Amino acid sequence: MKQSKLFIEFFESEKAGGMVLIFATLLSLVFANSVWQTEYLNIWHYTFASHSIVHWINDGLMTIFFLLIGLELEREIYLGELSSIKKAALPLFGALGGMLVPAGLFLLLNFGTPTQSGAGIPMATDIAFAIGILSLLGNRVPIALKIFLTALAVIDDLGAIIVIALFYTSSIAFLNLAIALVILGLLFVLNRMKVNNLIPYLIGGVFMWYFMLHSGIHATITGVLLAFVIPFGDGSKTNISYQLQHYLHQPVAFLILPLFAMANTCISISENWHTSLTDSSSLGIIIGLVIGKPLGIVLFSFVAVSLGICVLPKRLKWKNMIGVGLLGGIGFTMSIFITLLAFNDSAVINNSKIAILVASFIAAILGYFILKLTLKQY
């Protein structure tokens, strides 16, 4: 199976980025529970232009992350693993199961309670962390497995974006939303006119982000919308979509995501931190990510293959899929992101972040060792 240079570049940047994310998270946890705790927390809540630094990161810089996800998704749709129904079916069904089953398990424990809005938290997969853990297995990992996990995580992120747009929007300022959509329409016109220059799209994207930010719909959605109006052309290196995706890989992997991790894992861990893990919300997150994710991914994939909708790639076994499903349970970035939208209570947010870290750690360890055992023969 032939790999494109851009896919290799994406996989390699996400692999290294996953290692950086782990380091940034550990560093943040150390500072947040040290004698410098107050000073460290104050850094992220320093106000600039009426917003805190953490707000600028979550609503501003993360838009660039979503722009990269959108560009990668667009490439997969036109040229990659999502370019045909047959190719897209397996990761599509896997991702669907990996979203519905965890959300269902969370609701099973939280329906009718104040924390039921957290159902979207265990639906997400962190691409950087998942690929980072997979890369530790080296050459024994078949290319089909790398592509499946990448496609699964990209579709998963798209699902998370749709969930954010539909369920985590409180009130809508229709005038600002209308202006944002008009800008999107103008950028689409430029696309159809084959304007192959990044500058007007980026300028339009900034204005669209501003009005989306003040519309009530989360501003990061702008990143995905912008990605799909930037001309893709034939997908060659001379195209601006390819160039932008190439330029964004390293800043996102080594700056934006580590900053997000540090700003949002300022978790004060008390002596009795483990008691919060028995709360219905924390249990829903842990069960959703550690059990719901692999169960949903494997079950939906198995049904799709059994019905003849798609086929399991050569060199892949169902026992390998269990390991991949567990890596899908590494929620981290997107799970924390949705937590911030789902809850207002600082204690619930803090406990949810701890549950996400615990669940992601368990899923990563189990996924790594299951794949290490099942991929031995390769």
Short mmCIF file of C-alpha atoms in Angstrom, two decimals:
data_model
loop_
_atom_site.label_atom_id
_atom_site.label_comp_id
_atom_site.label_asym_id
_atom_site.label_seq_id
_atom_site.Cartn_x
_atom_site.Cartn_y
_atom_site.Cartn_z
CA MET A 1 0.00 0.00 0.00
CA LYS A 2 1.59 3.23 -1.11
CA GLN A 3 1.98 6.08 1.40
CA SER A 4 1.90 9.71 0.31
CA LYS A 5 4.72 11.96 1.50
CA LEU A 6 2.19 14.17 3.26
CA PHE A 7 0.72 11.20 5.16
CA ILE A 8 4.20 10.17 6.32
CA GLU A 9 4.88 13.76 7.35
CA PHE A 10 1.57 13.94 9.21
CA PHE A 11 2.18 10.61 10.97
CA GLU A 12 5.76 11.53 11.93
CA SER A 13 4.77 14.97 13.27
CA GLU A 14 1.90 13.48 15.28
CA LYS A 15 4.23 10.75 16.59
CA ALA A 16 6.79 13.23 17.90
CA GLY A 17 4.01 15.58 18.95
CA GLY A 18 2.55 12.84 21.14
CA MET A 19 5.83 12.60 23.05
CA VAL A 20 5.92 16.38 23.49
CA LEU A 21 2.29 16.31 24.71
CA ILE A 22 3.16 13.77 27.39
CA PHE A 23 6.10 15.90 28.56
CA ALA A 24 4.00 19.12 28.56
CA THR A 25 1.24 17.43 30.58
CA LEU A 26 3.64 16.06 33.19
CA LEU A 27 5.38 19.44 33.45
CA SER A 28 2.05 21.22 33.95
CA LEU A 29 0.94 18.76 36.63
CA VAL A 30 4.24 19.22 38.48
CA PHE A 31 3.98 23.03 38.47
CA ALA A 32 0.27 22.96 39.39
CA ASN A 33 1.09 20.92 42.50
CA SER A 34 4.30 22.66 43.56
CA VAL A 35 5.21 25.68 45.71
CA TRP A 36 4.81 27.77 42.52
CA GLN A 37 1.18 26.70 42.08
CA THR A 38 -0.36 30.18 42.49
CA GLU A 39 2.13 31.89 40.16
CA TYR A 40 1.75 29.12 37.57
CA LEU A 41 -2.06 29.30 37.55
CA ASN A 42 -1.96 33.10 37.35
CA ILE A 43 0.10 32.91 34.14
CA TRP A 44 -2.71 31.19 32.27
CA HIS A 45 -5.36 33.54 33.66
CA TYR A 46 -3.47 36.72 32.80
CA THR A 47 -5.86 38.92 30.83
CA PHE A 48 -4.94 40.28 27.42
CA ALA A 49 -7.45 42.16 25.22
CA SER A 50 -10.33 41.29 27.58
CA HIS A 51 -9.59 37.56 27.48
CA SER A 52 -7.35 35.27 29.53
CA ILE A 53 -4.40 33.50 27.92
CA VAL A 54 -6.13 30.14 28.36
CA HIS A 55 -9.19 31.56 26.54
CA TRP A 56 -7.01 32.75 23.64
CA ILE A 57 -5.48 29.28 23.42
CA ASN A 58 -8.78 27.38 23.59
CA ASP A 59 -10.78 29.64 21.28
CA GLY A 60 -7.99 31.04 19.12
CA LEU A 61 -4.99 28.75 18.67
CA MET A 62 -7.15 25.62 18.74
CA THR A 63 -8.92 26.96 15.65
CA ILE A 64 -5.61 26.43 13.82
CA PHE A 65 -5.55 22.85 15.12
CA PHE A 66 -9.04 22.30 13.72
CA LEU A 67 -7.93 23.89 10.45
CA LEU A 68 -5.20 21.24 10.18
CA ILE A 69 -7.72 18.50 11.01
CA GLY A 70 -10.02 19.87 8.31
CA LEU A 71 -7.22 19.93 5.72
CA GLU A 72 -6.24 16.35 6.59
CA LEU A 73 -9.86 15.24 6.40
CA GLU A 74 -10.27 16.94 3.01
CA ARG A 75 -7.16 15.19 1.67
CA GLU A 76 -8.39 11.82 2.94
CA ILE A 77 -11.77 12.41 1.23
CA TYR A 78 -10.22 13.34 -2.13
CA LEU A 79 -7.16 11.11 -2.30
CA GLY A 80 -6.81 8.97 0.81
CA GLU A 81 -8.59 6.35 2.86
CA LEU A 82 -11.95 8.13 2.63
CA SER A 83 -11.88 8.61 -1.16
CA SER A 84 -14.34 5.78 -1.82
CA ILE A 85 -17.16 4.12 0.09
CA LYS A 86 -15.23 0.85 0.20
CA LYS A 87 -12.13 2.51 1.64
CA ALA A 88 -13.99 4.77 4.05
CA ALA A 89 -16.45 2.20 5.38
CA LEU A 90 -14.21 0.45 7.93
CA PRO A 91 -12.82 3.53 9.75
CA LEU A 92 -16.21 5.23 9.36
CA PHE A 93 -18.09 2.39 11.07
CA GLY A 94 -15.32 2.04 13.64
CA ALA A 95 -15.45 5.74 14.47
CA LEU A 96 -19.25 5.68 14.64
CA GLY A 97 -19.17 2.82 17.15
CA GLY A 98 -16.35 4.55 19.00
CA MET A 99 -18.58 7.59 19.50
CA LEU A 100 -22.02 6.06 20.13
CA VAL A 101 -21.08 3.29 22.59
CA PRO A 102 -18.97 5.49 24.95
CA ALA A 103 -21.64 8.21 24.93
CA GLY A 104 -24.30 5.58 25.66
CA LEU A 105 -22.34 4.15 28.59
CA PHE A 106 -21.80 7.64 30.00
CA LEU A 107 -25.51 8.43 29.75
CA LEU A 108 -26.33 5.11 31.37
CA LEU A 109 -24.64 6.41 34.52
CA ASN A 110 -25.52 10.09 34.22
CA PHE A 111 -28.88 10.45 32.48
CA GLY A 112 -31.17 12.83 34.34
CA THR A 113 -28.32 14.25 36.44
CA PRO A 114 -26.58 17.66 36.15
CA THR A 115 -23.59 15.94 34.53
CA GLN A 116 -25.44 14.31 31.62
CA SER A 117 -24.11 17.07 29.33
CA GLY A 118 -20.71 15.36 29.56
CA ALA A 119 -21.77 12.55 27.21
CA GLY A 120 -19.54 13.96 24.48
CA ILE A 121 -16.39 13.69 26.61
CA PRO A 122 -15.59 9.98 26.07
CA MET A 123 -16.46 10.17 22.36
CA ALA A 124 -13.15 11.75 21.35
CA THR A 125 -9.75 10.32 20.32
CA ASP A 126 -6.48 12.24 20.64
CA ILE A 127 -4.63 11.72 17.33
CA ALA A 128 -1.21 12.83 18.61
CA PHE A 129 -1.26 10.65 21.73
CA ALA A 130 -2.69 7.59 19.93
CA ILE A 131 -0.15 7.74 17.10
CA GLY A 132 2.61 8.51 19.61
CA ILE A 133 1.87 5.29 21.51
CA LEU A 134 1.51 3.28 18.28
CA SER A 135 4.93 4.54 17.11
CA LEU A 136 6.58 2.97 20.18
CA LEU A 137 5.93 -0.43 18.55
CA GLY A 138 8.25 0.45 15.66
CA ASN A 139 8.37 -1.51 12.41
CA ARG A 140 6.14 -4.32 13.62
CA VAL A 141 3.08 -2.10 12.97
CA PRO A 142 1.58 -2.79 9.50
CA ILE A 143 0.93 0.29 7.37
CA ALA A 144 -2.75 -0.70 7.17
CA LEU A 145 -2.97 -0.33 10.95
CA LYS A 146 -1.38 3.13 10.89
CA ILE A 147 -3.75 4.29 8.17
CA PHE A 148 -6.81 2.81 9.91
CA LEU A 149 -5.97 4.52 13.23
CA THR A 150 -5.26 7.85 11.52
CA ALA A 151 -8.48 7.76 9.47
CA LEU A 152 -10.45 6.63 12.53
CA ALA A 153 -9.07 9.50 14.64
CA VAL A 154 -9.70 12.09 11.92
CA ILE A 155 -13.34 10.95 11.50
CA ASP A 156 -13.61 10.87 15.29
CA ASP A 157 -12.49 14.50 15.49
CA LEU A 158 -15.01 15.44 12.81
CA GLY A 159 -17.68 13.74 14.93
CA ALA A 160 -16.52 15.72 17.96
CA ILE A 161 -16.74 18.94 15.96
CA ILE A 162 -20.33 18.12 14.93
CA VAL A 163 -21.20 17.29 18.55
CA ILE A 164 -19.73 20.63 19.69
CA ALA A 165 -21.72 22.51 17.06
CA LEU A 166 -25.01 20.74 17.83
CA PHE A 167 -24.95 20.19 21.58
CA TYR A 168 -22.55 22.68 23.13
CA THR A 169 -23.97 25.89 21.75
CA SER A 170 -26.00 27.72 24.40
CA SER A 171 -27.45 30.76 22.61
CA ILE A 172 -26.98 31.99 19.08
CA ALA A 173 -26.47 35.60 17.94
CA PHE A 174 -27.97 35.17 14.50
CA LEU A 175 -26.60 38.41 13.02
CA ASN A 176 -22.99 37.47 13.81
CA LEU A 177 -23.62 33.92 12.59
CA ALA A 178 -25.10 35.27 9.36
CA ILE A 179 -22.05 37.52 8.78
CA ALA A 180 -19.72 34.56 9.39
CA LEU A 181 -21.67 32.46 6.87
CA VAL A 182 -21.64 35.28 4.31
CA ILE A 183 -17.85 35.42 4.62
CA LEU A 184 -17.75 31.65 4.18
CA GLY A 185 -19.88 32.04 1.05
CA LEU A 186 -17.52 34.68 -0.36
CA LEU A 187 -14.54 32.40 0.26
CA PHE A 188 -16.40 29.59 -1.50
CA VAL A 189 -16.89 31.92 -4.50
CA LEU A 190 -13.12 32.56 -4.53
CA ASN A 191 -12.66 28.78 -4.49
CA ARG A 192 -14.94 28.32 -7.49
CA MET A 193 -13.08 31.15 -9.27
CA LYS A 194 -9.91 29.10 -8.72
CA VAL A 195 -8.13 31.84 -6.76
CA ASN A 196 -5.00 29.93 -5.74
CA ASN A 197 -3.58 32.42 -3.23
CA LEU A 198 -3.68 31.79 0.52
CA ILE A 199 -3.81 35.44 1.65
CA PRO A 200 -7.51 36.21 0.90
CA TYR A 201 -8.59 32.91 2.47
CA LEU A 202 -6.57 33.53 5.63
CA ILE A 203 -7.79 37.13 5.96
CA GLY A 204 -11.37 35.99 5.38
CA GLY A 205 -10.81 33.19 7.89
CA VAL A 206 -9.76 35.66 10.60
CA PHE A 207 -12.91 37.75 10.09
CA MET A 208 -15.06 34.62 9.96
CA TRP A 209 -13.48 33.46 13.24
CA TYR A 210 -14.23 36.82 14.89
CA PHE A 211 -17.93 36.77 14.01
CA MET A 212 -18.25 33.05 14.79
CA LEU A 213 -16.66 33.74 18.20
CA HIS A 214 -19.42 36.27 18.92
CA SER A 215 -22.20 34.14 17.44
CA GLY A 216 -22.50 31.64 20.29
CA ILE A 217 -21.22 28.74 18.16
CA HIS A 218 -17.74 27.68 19.20
CA ALA A 219 -15.18 29.62 17.18
CA THR A 220 -12.96 26.59 16.51
CA ILE A 221 -15.58 25.35 14.02
CA THR A 222 -14.21 28.10 11.75
CA GLY A 223 -11.02 26.09 11.25
CA VAL A 224 -12.84 23.15 9.66
CA LEU A 225 -15.09 25.37 7.53
CA LEU A 226 -12.08 27.32 6.26
CA ALA A 227 -10.24 24.12 5.37
CA PHE A 228 -13.00 23.07 2.97
CA VAL A 229 -13.13 26.36 1.05
CA ILE A 230 -9.37 26.51 0.48
CA PRO A 231 -8.84 25.09 -3.05
CA PHE A 232 -7.61 21.51 -3.03
CA GLY A 233 -7.04 21.20 -6.79
CA ASP A 234 -5.21 18.02 -7.71
CA GLY A 235 -3.63 17.77 -4.26
CA SER A 236 -0.12 18.36 -5.60
CA LYS A 237 2.68 20.22 -3.82
CA THR A 238 1.97 23.38 -5.81
CA ASN A 239 -1.55 23.63 -4.39
CA ILE A 240 -2.17 25.98 -1.46
CA SER A 241 -4.10 23.34 0.50
CA TYR A 242 -1.06 21.03 0.42
CA GLN A 243 1.31 23.89 1.29
CA LEU A 244 -0.78 25.11 4.23
CA GLN A 245 -1.15 21.59 5.62
CA HIS A 246 2.62 21.15 5.31
CA TYR A 247 3.33 24.45 7.11
CA LEU A 248 0.90 23.76 9.96
CA HIS A 249 2.15 20.30 10.97
CA GLN A 250 5.02 21.36 13.19
CA PRO A 251 3.50 24.50 14.79
CA VAL A 252 0.40 22.49 15.75
CA ALA A 253 2.31 19.45 17.02
CA PHE A 254 5.08 21.28 18.86
CA LEU A 255 3.48 24.57 19.94
CA ILE A 256 -0.31 24.71 19.88
CA LEU A 257 -1.16 21.29 21.35
CA PRO A 258 1.54 21.44 24.07
CA LEU A 259 0.31 24.93 25.03
CA PHE A 260 -3.26 23.60 25.17
CA ALA A 261 -2.11 20.68 27.31
CA MET A 262 -0.23 22.91 29.75
CA ALA A 263 -3.01 25.49 30.00
CA ASN A 264 -5.72 22.90 30.60
CA THR A 265 -3.98 20.39 32.85
CA CYS A 266 -3.31 22.83 35.69
CA ILE A 267 -4.99 20.26 37.90
CA SER A 268 -4.63 20.57 41.64
CA ILE A 269 -4.37 16.99 42.85
CA SER A 270 -5.42 16.57 46.49
CA GLU A 271 -4.53 13.67 48.78
CA ASN A 272 -7.99 12.18 48.23
CA TRP A 273 -8.03 12.74 44.44
CA HIS A 274 -8.92 9.10 43.80
CA THR A 275 -12.27 9.44 45.62
CA SER A 276 -13.61 11.59 42.76
CA LEU A 277 -13.14 8.65 40.37
CA THR A 278 -16.23 7.00 41.85
CA ASP A 279 -18.48 9.95 40.90
CA SER A 280 -20.98 9.04 38.19
CA SER A 281 -19.43 11.56 35.79
CA SER A 282 -15.85 10.34 36.32
CA LEU A 283 -16.95 6.70 36.11
CA GLY A 284 -18.82 7.46 32.89
CA ILE A 285 -15.67 9.00 31.38
CA ILE A 286 -13.39 6.13 32.44
CA ILE A 287 -15.79 3.36 31.41
CA GLY A 288 -16.61 5.20 28.18
CA LEU A 289 -12.97 5.60 27.13
CA VAL A 290 -11.47 2.34 28.41
CA ILE A 291 -14.37 -0.04 27.68
CA GLY A 292 -16.79 1.83 25.42
CA LYS A 293 -14.21 2.92 22.84
CA PRO A 294 -12.70 -0.50 21.99
CA LEU A 295 -16.10 -2.19 22.30
CA GLY A 296 -17.76 0.28 19.91
CA ILE A 297 -14.88 0.33 17.41
CA VAL A 298 -14.50 -3.46 17.22
CA LEU A 299 -18.23 -4.25 17.33
CA PHE A 300 -19.27 -1.78 14.61
CA SER A 301 -16.27 -2.74 12.45
CA PHE A 302 -17.08 -6.45 12.84
CA VAL A 303 -20.72 -5.89 11.86
CA ALA A 304 -19.67 -3.86 8.79
CA VAL A 305 -17.23 -6.58 7.67
CA SER A 306 -19.76 -9.37 8.36
CA LEU A 307 -22.36 -7.60 6.23
CA GLY A 308 -19.86 -7.30 3.38
CA ILE A 309 -19.87 -3.48 3.49
CA CYS A 310 -16.09 -3.47 3.85
CA VAL A 311 -13.17 -5.85 4.39
CA LEU A 312 -10.55 -6.14 7.08
CA PRO A 313 -7.18 -5.10 5.56
CA LYS A 314 -4.61 -7.82 4.96
CA ARG A 315 -2.23 -8.55 7.86
CA LEU A 316 -4.80 -7.25 10.33
CA LYS A 317 -6.56 -9.56 12.77
CA TRP A 318 -9.48 -8.82 15.08
CA LYS A 319 -7.18 -9.11 18.08
CA ASN A 320 -5.14 -6.26 16.56
CA MET A 321 -8.34 -4.22 16.28
CA ILE A 322 -8.90 -4.57 20.03
CA GLY A 323 -5.52 -2.91 20.61
CA VAL A 324 -6.34 -0.13 18.16
CA GLY A 325 -9.73 0.31 19.82
CA LEU A 326 -7.99 0.82 23.16
CA LEU A 327 -5.68 3.43 21.64
CA GLY A 328 -8.86 5.14 20.46
CA GLY A 329 -9.71 5.46 24.15
CA ILE A 330 -6.92 7.99 24.61
CA GLY A 331 -9.20 11.02 24.72
CA PHE A 332 -7.03 13.75 26.23
CA THR A 333 -7.03 16.90 23.99
CA MET A 334 -10.55 16.64 22.56
CA SER A 335 -12.01 15.16 25.77
CA ILE A 336 -10.62 18.02 27.86
CA PHE A 337 -11.81 20.47 25.21
CA ILE A 338 -15.38 19.15 25.40
CA THR A 339 -15.20 19.07 29.22
CA LEU A 340 -14.65 22.83 29.22
CA LEU A 341 -17.78 23.26 27.10
CA ALA A 342 -19.94 20.72 28.96
CA PHE A 343 -19.49 21.89 32.54
CA ASN A 344 -19.40 25.19 34.43
CA ASP A 345 -18.60 23.86 37.90
CA SER A 346 -14.82 24.11 38.46
CA ALA A 347 -14.81 21.06 40.76
CA VAL A 348 -16.59 18.90 38.18
CA ILE A 349 -14.19 20.14 35.47
CA ASN A 350 -11.17 19.35 37.65
CA ASN A 351 -12.49 15.87 38.51
CA SER A 352 -13.32 15.21 34.85
CA LYS A 353 -9.79 16.13 33.78
CA ILE A 354 -8.37 13.70 36.35
CA ALA A 355 -10.73 10.98 35.04
CA ILE A 356 -9.64 11.73 31.45
CA LEU A 357 -5.95 11.46 32.40
CA VAL A 358 -6.51 8.19 34.29
CA ALA A 359 -8.64 6.68 31.49
CA SER A 360 -6.23 7.78 28.75
CA PHE A 361 -3.29 6.32 30.69
CA ILE A 362 -5.07 2.97 31.19
CA ALA A 363 -6.17 2.85 27.53
CA ALA A 364 -2.64 3.68 26.33
CA ILE A 365 -0.98 1.01 28.48
CA LEU A 366 -3.51 -1.70 27.60
CA GLY A 367 -3.52 -0.78 23.91
CA TYR A 368 0.28 -0.81 23.73
CA PHE A 369 0.70 -4.22 25.38
CA ILE A 370 -2.15 -5.88 23.46
CA LEU A 371 -0.68 -4.67 20.16
CA LYS A 372 2.82 -5.67 21.26
CA LEU A 373 1.57 -9.22 21.89
CA THR A 374 -0.70 -9.54 18.85
CA LEU A 375 1.72 -7.97 16.36
CA LYS A 376 4.68 -10.17 17.37
CA GLN A 377 4.35 -12.35 14.29
CA TYR A 378 5.00 -9.34 12.01
#
